[in-house]
């Protein structure tokens, strides 16, 4: 999020009526003047599997395409599904494993 000092993301994975899995990525950022902005960053269609690794890769690709540095990430909120919130095999678990590599604080 351009101009943000820090931001958090919220992830929601759902399946539509045609059995297509969609990943909604919301972002909330705060700038130097403490102005908060919130928006839908992306709605990604997931093809094939929807493992935590697949979700992590989609989020990472979105961060790259929008120029959002992991360093400014301060919070992650998920829908609580095992592929999202699992401490070892969920999105947050993968993020914590890669925290040093991505230069981000551990989320848990």
Short mmCIF file of C-alpha atoms in Angstrom, two decimals, residues 20-85:
data_model
loop_
_atom_site.label_atom_id
_atom_site.label_comp_id
_atom_site.label_asym_id
_atom_site.label_seq_id
_atom_site.Cartn_x
_atom_site.Cartn_y
_atom_site.Cartn_z
CA UNK A 20 -14.37 -22.01 -7.77
CA UNK A 21 -12.19 -21.22 -4.77
CA UNK A 22 -11.60 -17.51 -4.25
CA UNK A 23 -9.08 -15.86 -1.96
CA UNK A 24 -9.99 -12.35 -0.84
CA UNK A 25 -7.05 -10.26 0.40
CA UNK A 26 -7.99 -7.11 2.30
CA UNK A 27 -5.38 -4.59 3.40
CA UNK A 28 -5.54 -1.91 6.08
CA UNK A 29 -2.73 0.62 6.21
CA UNK A 30 -1.77 3.63 8.27
CA UNK A 31 0.35 6.51 7.00
CA UNK A 32 2.57 9.08 8.77
CA UNK A 33 -0.45 11.24 9.63
CA UNK A 34 -2.21 8.20 11.15
CA UNK A 35 -4.76 8.14 8.35
CA UNK A 36 -6.17 4.64 8.05
CA UNK A 37 -7.17 3.23 4.70
CA UNK A 38 -8.76 -0.12 4.02
CA UNK A 39 -9.46 -1.78 0.70
CA UNK A 40 -9.83 -5.05 -1.12
CA UNK A 41 -6.30 -5.60 -2.42
CA UNK A 42 -7.13 -8.61 -4.58
CA UNK A 43 -9.64 -11.36 -5.25
CA UNK A 44 -7.69 -14.32 -6.57
CA UNK A 45 -9.16 -17.45 -8.11
CA UNK A 46 -7.33 -20.52 -6.85
CA UNK A 47 -7.04 -23.39 -9.28
CA UNK A 48 -6.17 -26.91 -8.22
CA UNK A 49 -5.23 -27.28 -4.59
CA UNK A 50 -5.77 -24.73 -1.86
CA UNK A 51 -3.07 -25.67 0.58
CA UNK A 52 -1.46 -23.16 2.90
CA UNK A 53 1.55 -23.09 0.57
CA UNK A 54 -0.73 -22.23 -2.38
CA UNK A 55 -2.33 -19.42 -0.38
CA UNK A 56 1.06 -18.13 0.77
CA UNK A 57 2.35 -18.09 -2.82
CA UNK A 58 -0.73 -16.16 -4.01
CA UNK A 59 -0.31 -13.57 -1.24
CA UNK A 60 3.40 -13.26 -2.00
CA UNK A 61 2.67 -12.74 -5.72
CA UNK A 62 0.13 -10.02 -4.87
CA UNK A 63 2.64 -8.32 -2.55
CA UNK A 64 5.21 -8.32 -5.35
CA UNK A 65 2.77 -6.98 -7.96
CA UNK A 66 1.60 -4.15 -5.67
CA UNK A 67 5.05 -3.41 -4.24
CA UNK A 68 3.95 -4.14 -0.68
CA UNK A 69 7.04 -4.96 1.39
CA UNK A 70 6.70 -7.74 3.96
CA UNK A 71 8.71 -5.54 6.34
CA UNK A 72 5.70 -3.26 6.88
CA UNK A 73 3.30 -6.13 7.66
CA UNK A 74 2.23 -5.94 11.32
CA UNK A 75 -0.80 -8.22 11.46
CA UNK A 76 -2.56 -11.09 9.72
CA UNK A 77 -6.21 -11.99 10.20
CA UNK A 78 -7.71 -15.13 8.70
CA UNK A 79 -11.04 -16.92 8.53
CA UNK A 80 -9.73 -19.56 10.95
CA UNK A 81 -9.65 -22.46 8.48
CA UNK A 82 -6.80 -24.94 9.07
CA UNK A 83 -5.15 -23.92 5.78
CA UNK A 84 -5.03 -20.37 7.09
CA UNK A 85 -4.51 -20.49 10.82
#
